[in-house]
Amino acid sequence: MYAQPQWSKWSIPCLAAGVFWLSEAASLGPLAGLPLWIVGAGLLGSGVSQLLWPGEPAITQIGAFAGLLGGVVAIPALFVLGPLTGLLLAVFALAGAWGSGRMALQLEPHYPGVPLPSPDARLAAWAAVDDVILGWEQWNAIGFPLDGTIERVIDEVDQCCDLFEREGFLDKPEAYHVMPPDLTDPEISERTAGGHTIEVLRFESGYSPAASEPGRERWLGYDACRDGWAYVLRHPGPPRPWLIATNGYRMGFAGIDVRLFERFHQATTGLGLNVLIPVLPLHGPRRIGWHSGQGFLGVDVIDTLHAEAQAMWDMRRLLSWIRNQDAPAIGAFGLSLGGYTTSVFSSLAEGLDCVVAGIPLTDIPRILIRHGASHQMCYAESIGFDYDRVSDVLRPVSPLALTPRVPREHRLIFGATADRLVPPDQVKDLWTHWQEPEMIWYDGTHVSFGSEARVWTGVDRTLREAGVSH
């Protein structure tokens, strides 16, 4: 994206913030100043690394994360060190986070065919927010079990590749998916979420990996995934068009998802749609760990295969339920991981009137290379973890291996020119694979899509032109 000098001035905010925070920590002593020591060390360490060894993505992620953490820690410091010192701590910390975002923009390569972003103050702030998220993910990725997990994954990938080659799934990935039975009688309850009265659908999924597939018994042991879930925003009265809106990674909770997609339901947008929000496997009430999404994206790629395959099974069942509501038109919309899932869904489901893939992840192995914990991935590669074979295993659930059934004129993709979570080349690859439909690039990052007016103008237009509006 931009030429990277070794002695970049954008390391200065983190360096200055680290020095100031550590000096204030020293005035409090080793124990009382511990929170300040932690923040200061993160800021200074990131600043020094940005100055001397630029290029490693985790460096700016640490700086952004430490800066945001400092903004929080500065609040109680107001009462201990005084208002002026507390305010200066907050200013220095947030400046360090901003500087890390600006450095991140400088480090990102330019992708041919993607417009160059404008590296202004606003964009640097959004880039810092992206890096805070990545920094949090890196924090959670520290360490991994040396219990044979990666060796098991390598063995399962090899078995799966052999199986898929015998079954012909590498050449015809859509043949991997079995048509599920219609969903006719889900359990429906009402609750309040995001300021709306919603319907919560719950049903026995019925999904099961094939008997010959590696990892089958492990997947069936994830009890929380045995039931399918969806949240529904529905208007009373005559039938209306429906939109299947799929959430992103780490989401799946009604209060968050409903607020994210409520604009499609509201009459003020001119759409007034009924909206169904499927909960992806391993997310929300279907999670198997403390974090929503745990296990969906990671080195255990056979679980990723089964998670996405079950998402297709469940969403096709939910589509059959929507059709029983006399829907005059049905569209599909997805964000991030939801954009990936929606893209795959549009290649398997029949009768969708339009599809919108927003900031879509499209190539999971490349995301593992970019965002996986480097120590874990280096170790995995050293003992035989092969990204090409992982790509083969994930072909049946890859949007770049499947062809959408929605007409080209009713496909829309939007992406961010400075996305730190899903690099723009992934979005461009989907655009190319989809025969270059309408594409909206916005000068922002992964998390800034909500404030991009031209994105929503394009989305609303696509829905209306396809008949998916009230």
XYZ file of C-alpha atoms in Angstrom:
470
model
C 0.000 0.000 0.000
C 2.684 2.510 1.047
C 6.488 2.385 1.064
C 7.750 1.353 4.483
C 10.827 3.225 5.782
C 12.584 1.523 8.667
C 12.487 4.589 10.887
C 8.797 5.398 10.560
C 7.508 8.470 12.373
C 4.280 6.586 13.180
C 6.117 4.622 15.878
C 6.557 7.852 17.891
C 3.025 7.956 19.444
C 3.483 4.458 20.899
C 7.018 5.210 22.082
C 5.967 8.444 23.772
C 2.905 6.839 25.334
C 4.952 3.932 26.666
C 7.526 6.220 28.264
C 4.861 8.413 29.877
C 2.869 5.477 31.230
C 5.955 3.767 32.656
C 7.109 6.976 34.317
C 3.740 7.327 36.046
C 3.806 3.660 37.022
C 7.209 4.183 38.651
C 5.735 6.961 40.792
C 3.177 4.520 42.223
C 5.522 1.647 42.953
C 5.594 -1.973 41.701
C 2.218 -3.147 43.040
C -0.006 -0.063 43.012
C 1.254 0.802 39.554
C 0.854 -2.704 38.094
C -1.957 -1.805 35.628
C 0.126 1.131 34.407
C 3.217 -1.070 34.091
C 1.270 -3.519 31.897
C -0.145 -0.860 29.597
C 3.132 1.057 29.425
C 5.130 -2.072 28.613
C 2.708 -2.967 25.824
C 2.879 0.520 24.332
C 6.644 0.886 24.625
C 7.325 -2.638 23.376
C 5.091 -2.094 20.376
C 6.645 1.317 19.680
C 10.210 -0.013 19.777
C 9.247 -2.943 17.565
C 7.463 -0.644 15.084
C 10.605 1.463 14.930
C 13.190 -1.311 14.588
C 11.373 -4.313 13.112
C 8.321 -3.143 11.141
C 6.368 -5.738 9.181
C 5.017 -8.170 11.764
C 1.224 -7.584 11.994
C 1.070 -8.506 15.681
C 3.237 -5.490 16.538
C 0.599 -2.920 15.622
C -2.127 -5.127 17.077
C -0.386 -5.076 20.459
C 0.016 -1.310 20.286
C -3.641 -0.750 19.401
C -4.859 -3.173 22.063
C -2.591 -1.682 24.745
C -3.735 1.817 23.772
C -7.414 0.951 24.110
C -6.735 -0.837 27.386
C -4.912 2.291 28.549
C -7.962 4.401 27.727
C -9.948 2.219 30.141
C -7.279 2.063 32.858
C -6.926 5.861 32.734
C -10.443 6.259 34.157
C -9.667 5.003 37.692
C -6.263 6.693 37.419
C -8.114 10.021 37.402
C -8.964 9.455 41.075
C -5.525 8.172 42.091
C -3.171 10.465 40.164
C -5.442 13.440 39.673
C -7.599 14.664 36.774
C -4.773 16.165 34.687
C -2.514 13.125 34.911
C -5.428 10.779 34.259
C -6.431 12.806 31.211
C -2.854 12.792 29.895
C -2.643 9.034 30.378
C -5.808 8.599 28.307
C -4.600 10.979 25.589
C -1.198 9.295 25.325
C -2.731 5.808 25.276
C -5.281 6.624 22.582
C -2.611 8.433 20.565
C -0.516 5.277 20.759
C -3.455 3.216 19.512
C -4.035 5.716 16.687
C -0.350 5.656 15.733
C -0.487 1.862 15.582
C -3.459 2.133 13.227
C -1.585 4.579 11.018
C 1.442 2.301 10.980
C -0.825 -0.628 10.056
C -2.038 1.310 7.011
C 1.555 1.903 6.009
C 2.437 -1.784 6.296
C -0.503 -3.147 4.304
C 0.450 -4.065 0.718
C -1.444 -2.736 -2.260
C -3.680 -5.295 -3.937
C -4.053 -4.889 -7.719
C -7.600 -3.975 -8.674
C -8.407 -2.552 -5.235
C -8.644 1.257 -4.888
C -5.954 2.839 -2.746
C -7.340 4.085 0.579
C -6.683 7.610 1.787
C -4.464 7.338 4.889
C -6.117 10.166 6.798
C -6.713 10.519 10.540
C -10.192 8.976 10.375
C -9.017 5.877 8.527
C -6.089 5.407 10.898
C -8.522 5.427 13.830
C -10.689 2.772 12.167
C -7.584 0.702 11.382
C -6.685 0.873 15.067
C -10.115 -0.533 15.951
C -9.555 -3.425 13.529
C -6.191 -4.045 15.160
C -7.713 -3.965 18.647
C -9.968 -6.834 17.591
C -7.022 -8.720 16.125
C -4.988 -7.990 19.247
C -7.729 -9.493 21.397
C -7.780 -12.585 19.168
C -4.008 -12.873 19.467
C -4.302 -12.598 23.249
C -6.731 -15.508 23.222
C -4.450 -17.480 20.907
C -1.435 -17.407 23.233
C -0.242 -20.983 23.744
C -1.685 -24.216 22.335
C -1.937 -27.749 23.667
C 0.961 -30.073 22.853
C -1.370 -33.032 23.195
C -1.274 -34.403 19.653
C -4.060 -32.127 18.384
C -2.115 -30.822 15.400
C -0.847 -34.304 14.549
C -4.468 -35.504 14.624
C -5.547 -32.637 12.367
C -2.839 -33.473 9.814
C -3.942 -37.109 9.793
C -7.621 -36.135 9.421
C -6.811 -33.768 6.552
C -4.956 -36.551 4.734
C -7.841 -38.987 5.263
C -10.374 -36.400 4.130
C -8.423 -35.539 0.975
C -8.272 -39.214 0.025
C -11.999 -39.646 0.723
C -13.006 -36.543 -1.252
C -10.860 -37.586 -4.198
C -12.517 -41.026 -4.273
C -16.004 -39.516 -3.986
C -15.369 -36.864 -6.639
C -15.988 -33.945 -4.276
C -12.822 -32.139 -5.367
C -14.179 -31.877 -8.910
C -17.848 -31.435 -7.936
C -17.817 -29.854 -4.469
C -21.583 -29.209 -4.495
C -22.146 -32.999 -4.542
C -20.798 -33.155 -0.976
C -23.969 -31.558 0.364
C -27.034 -33.719 1.020
C -30.476 -32.167 0.623
C -31.956 -31.836 4.135
C -35.622 -32.467 4.971
C -37.954 -29.468 5.089
C -38.383 -27.695 8.401
C -42.090 -27.820 9.187
C -42.633 -27.499 12.932
C -39.877 -25.617 14.785
C -40.320 -24.646 18.413
C -41.157 -20.917 18.414
C -41.019 -18.642 21.435
C -41.153 -14.881 21.850
C -38.706 -12.657 23.693
C -37.458 -9.090 23.669
C -34.069 -8.402 22.098
C -32.508 -5.219 20.793
C -35.663 -3.267 21.603
C -37.829 -5.575 19.468
C -40.192 -8.430 20.163
C -38.698 -11.308 18.213
C -39.488 -14.926 17.540
C -36.831 -17.459 18.500
C -36.871 -20.599 16.377
C -35.346 -23.767 17.768
C -35.348 -27.129 16.058
C -33.483 -30.411 15.975
C -30.878 -29.900 13.281
C -30.493 -33.514 12.212
C -27.131 -32.817 10.599
C -24.509 -35.529 10.719
C -21.197 -35.874 8.851
C -20.998 -38.960 6.651
C -20.108 -42.176 8.450
C -16.768 -42.374 6.634
C -15.651 -38.822 7.438
C -12.842 -38.149 9.896
C -13.913 -36.178 12.956
C -17.526 -37.372 12.749
C -17.799 -38.641 16.312
C -16.102 -35.563 17.714
C -18.530 -33.291 15.883
C -21.558 -35.279 17.020
C -20.246 -34.878 20.560
C -20.789 -31.104 20.395
C -24.191 -31.234 22.073
C -24.861 -27.506 21.691
C -24.829 -27.879 17.892
C -27.527 -30.534 17.805
C -30.260 -27.899 17.811
C -30.601 -25.228 15.154
C -31.497 -21.668 16.181
C -32.703 -18.543 14.403
C -34.034 -15.129 15.384
C -36.976 -13.680 13.464
C -38.206 -10.115 13.042
C -41.656 -10.390 11.462
C -44.346 -7.884 10.531
C -48.007 -8.675 11.223
C -50.462 -8.765 8.346
C -50.150 -10.047 4.775
C -47.029 -11.914 3.556
C -43.910 -9.837 2.932
C -40.521 -10.536 1.343
C -37.932 -12.152 3.592
C -34.227 -11.570 4.069
C -31.936 -14.245 5.504
C -29.258 -12.167 7.272
C -26.234 -14.093 8.511
C -24.042 -12.850 11.344
C -20.270 -12.687 11.504
C -17.640 -14.472 13.556
C -18.054 -14.313 17.370
C -21.690 -13.191 17.058
C -24.891 -15.248 17.415
C -26.516 -13.444 20.348
C -30.015 -12.083 19.787
C -29.449 -8.625 21.281
C -26.409 -7.970 19.069
C -27.637 -9.596 15.867
C -31.072 -7.985 15.953
C -29.570 -4.507 16.325
C -27.189 -5.218 13.456
C -29.911 -6.267 11.021
C -32.930 -4.302 12.265
C -32.610 -1.717 9.477
C -33.932 -4.272 6.984
C -37.052 -4.754 9.110
C -37.786 -1.090 9.732
C -40.308 0.691 7.546
C -38.237 3.895 7.702
C -35.681 2.375 5.286
C -38.412 1.704 2.755
C -37.745 -2.045 2.935
C -39.979 -3.314 5.759
C -38.824 -6.919 5.374
C -39.337 -9.959 7.506
C -35.833 -10.888 8.650
C -34.529 -14.296 9.691
C -31.116 -14.427 11.377
C -29.690 -17.969 11.523
C -27.275 -18.761 14.347
C -24.170 -20.403 12.933
C -22.893 -23.622 14.540
C -20.536 -23.000 17.471
C -21.974 -19.493 17.940
C -24.286 -17.911 20.492
C -26.444 -20.570 22.190
C -24.657 -23.197 20.059
C -21.173 -22.394 21.373
C -19.055 -25.116 22.966
C -16.682 -22.842 24.860
C -16.656 -19.541 26.662
C -16.206 -17.603 23.402
C -18.873 -17.576 20.721
C -17.381 -19.025 17.549
C -14.667 -21.025 19.312
C -13.628 -23.859 17.021
C -15.131 -22.449 13.818
C -11.954 -20.805 12.500
C -8.688 -22.340 13.587
C -6.143 -25.040 12.983
C -8.745 -27.786 13.571
C -9.976 -27.437 9.994
C -12.124 -30.576 9.932
C -14.325 -28.907 12.549
C -14.458 -25.878 10.220
C -15.625 -28.157 7.403
C -18.386 -29.660 9.522
C -19.411 -26.296 11.002
C -19.912 -24.761 7.562
C -21.569 -27.907 6.190
C -24.027 -27.882 9.088
C -24.658 -24.174 8.515
C -25.687 -25.052 4.935
C -27.919 -27.883 6.138
C -29.643 -25.714 8.743
C -30.046 -22.688 6.472
C -31.582 -24.773 3.702
C -34.063 -26.132 6.245
C -34.831 -22.602 7.416
C -35.324 -21.569 3.786
C -37.984 -24.259 3.412
C -39.739 -22.888 6.510
C -39.709 -19.356 5.051
C -41.249 -20.628 1.831
C -44.097 -22.055 3.886
C -44.807 -18.508 5.104
C -45.909 -17.591 1.546
C -42.890 -15.340 1.021
C -43.240 -13.438 -2.278
C -39.441 -12.989 -2.510
C -36.382 -14.081 -0.525
C -32.932 -12.503 -0.402
C -29.705 -13.401 1.410
C -27.285 -11.029 3.117
C -24.162 -11.784 5.110
C -21.268 -9.970 6.798
C -17.681 -11.208 7.205
C -17.914 -14.922 8.097
C -21.604 -14.462 7.377
C -20.587 -13.166 3.937
C -18.612 -16.369 3.400
C -21.555 -18.472 4.532
C -24.069 -16.500 2.471
C -21.873 -16.927 -0.610
C -21.813 -20.703 -0.140
C -25.549 -20.714 0.607
C -26.320 -18.861 -2.629
C -24.548 -21.670 -4.510
C -26.650 -24.443 -2.958
C -30.076 -22.915 -2.283
C -32.598 -22.658 -5.086
C -34.940 -19.751 -5.643
C -33.078 -16.913 -3.923
C -33.908 -13.598 -5.565
C -30.672 -11.805 -4.643
C -27.487 -12.211 -2.632
C -25.306 -9.603 -0.929
C -21.878 -10.567 0.419
C -20.465 -7.881 2.713
C -16.736 -7.715 3.654
C -16.700 -11.466 2.955
C -14.015 -13.850 4.067
C -13.472 -16.164 1.077
C -10.304 -18.218 1.643
C -9.898 -19.763 5.097
C -6.372 -21.211 4.584
C -5.078 -17.744 3.669
C -6.742 -16.305 6.764
C -4.985 -18.941 8.873
C -1.665 -17.897 7.349
C -2.344 -14.226 8.042
C -4.026 -14.353 11.454
C -3.101 -17.699 12.988
C -0.853 -17.622 16.039
C 2.543 -17.607 14.329
C 4.221 -19.973 16.798
C 1.372 -22.463 16.415
C 1.256 -22.296 12.629
C 5.047 -22.551 12.260
C 5.050 -25.646 14.430
C 2.143 -27.137 12.472
C 3.905 -26.539 9.149
C 7.136 -28.067 10.465
C 5.387 -31.385 11.137
C 3.377 -31.551 7.911
C 0.417 -29.163 8.027
C -0.167 -28.498 4.304
C -2.248 -25.483 3.283
C -2.879 -26.886 -0.201
C -4.413 -30.032 1.264
C -6.437 -27.912 3.692
C -7.779 -26.002 0.681
C -8.820 -29.303 -0.903
C -10.616 -30.391 2.268
C -12.524 -27.098 2.402
C -13.475 -27.042 -1.313
C -17.038 -28.308 -0.633
C -17.633 -25.283 1.598
C -15.592 -22.705 -0.309
C -17.339 -19.789 -2.069
C -14.453 -19.789 -4.566
C -15.168 -23.397 -5.586
C -18.961 -23.146 -5.906
C -21.082 -21.235 -8.413
C -23.909 -18.984 -7.185
C -27.388 -19.763 -8.495
C -28.581 -16.192 -8.142
C -28.547 -14.266 -11.463
C -25.439 -12.105 -11.878
C -27.464 -8.871 -12.023
C -28.839 -9.585 -8.532
C -25.471 -10.213 -6.896
C -23.693 -7.497 -4.911
C -20.382 -7.454 -3.045
C -18.968 -4.709 -0.863
C -15.542 -4.506 0.703
C -13.206 -2.168 2.601
C -10.039 -0.827 0.997
C -8.165 -0.854 4.332
C -9.665 -3.976 5.927
C -7.273 -5.470 8.489
C -9.395 -8.543 9.292
C -10.399 -9.663 5.797
C -7.750 -8.375 3.348
C -9.276 -6.780 0.233
C -7.748 -9.411 -2.065
C -10.164 -11.967 -0.590
C -13.128 -9.767 -1.492
C -11.737 -9.152 -4.982
C -11.316 -12.907 -5.509
C -15.017 -13.459 -4.860
C -15.898 -10.621 -7.247
C -13.821 -12.283 -9.983
C -15.283 -15.720 -9.280
C -18.817 -14.299 -9.377
C -18.251 -12.953 -12.909
C -17.647 -9.372 -11.771
C -21.076 -8.271 -10.550
C -21.653 -4.879 -8.946
C -18.863 -4.152 -6.482
C -18.795 -1.355 -3.906
C -15.440 -0.429 -2.394
C -15.532 1.934 0.554
C -12.626 3.844 2.065
C -12.747 2.189 5.469
C -12.041 -0.937 7.470
C -13.804 -4.101 8.530
C -15.716 -2.461 11.372
C -16.590 0.832 9.668
C -19.160 -0.611 7.230
C -22.095 0.578 9.335
C -21.242 4.237 8.724
C -20.695 3.907 4.974
C -23.728 5.500 3.291
C -22.843 4.336 -0.231
C -22.775 0.730 0.962
C -26.338 0.861 2.239
C -27.537 2.793 -0.796
C -26.215 -0.024 -2.978
C -27.593 -2.775 -0.752
C -31.064 -1.237 -0.640
C -31.064 -0.724 -4.407
C -30.071 -4.356 -5.017
C -32.873 -5.612 -2.759
C -35.481 -3.404 -4.421
C -34.435 -4.290 -7.945
C -34.754 -7.975 -7.043
C -38.220 -7.453 -5.562
C -37.039 -7.946 -1.979
C -38.800 -4.929 -0.478
C -42.278 -4.221 0.847
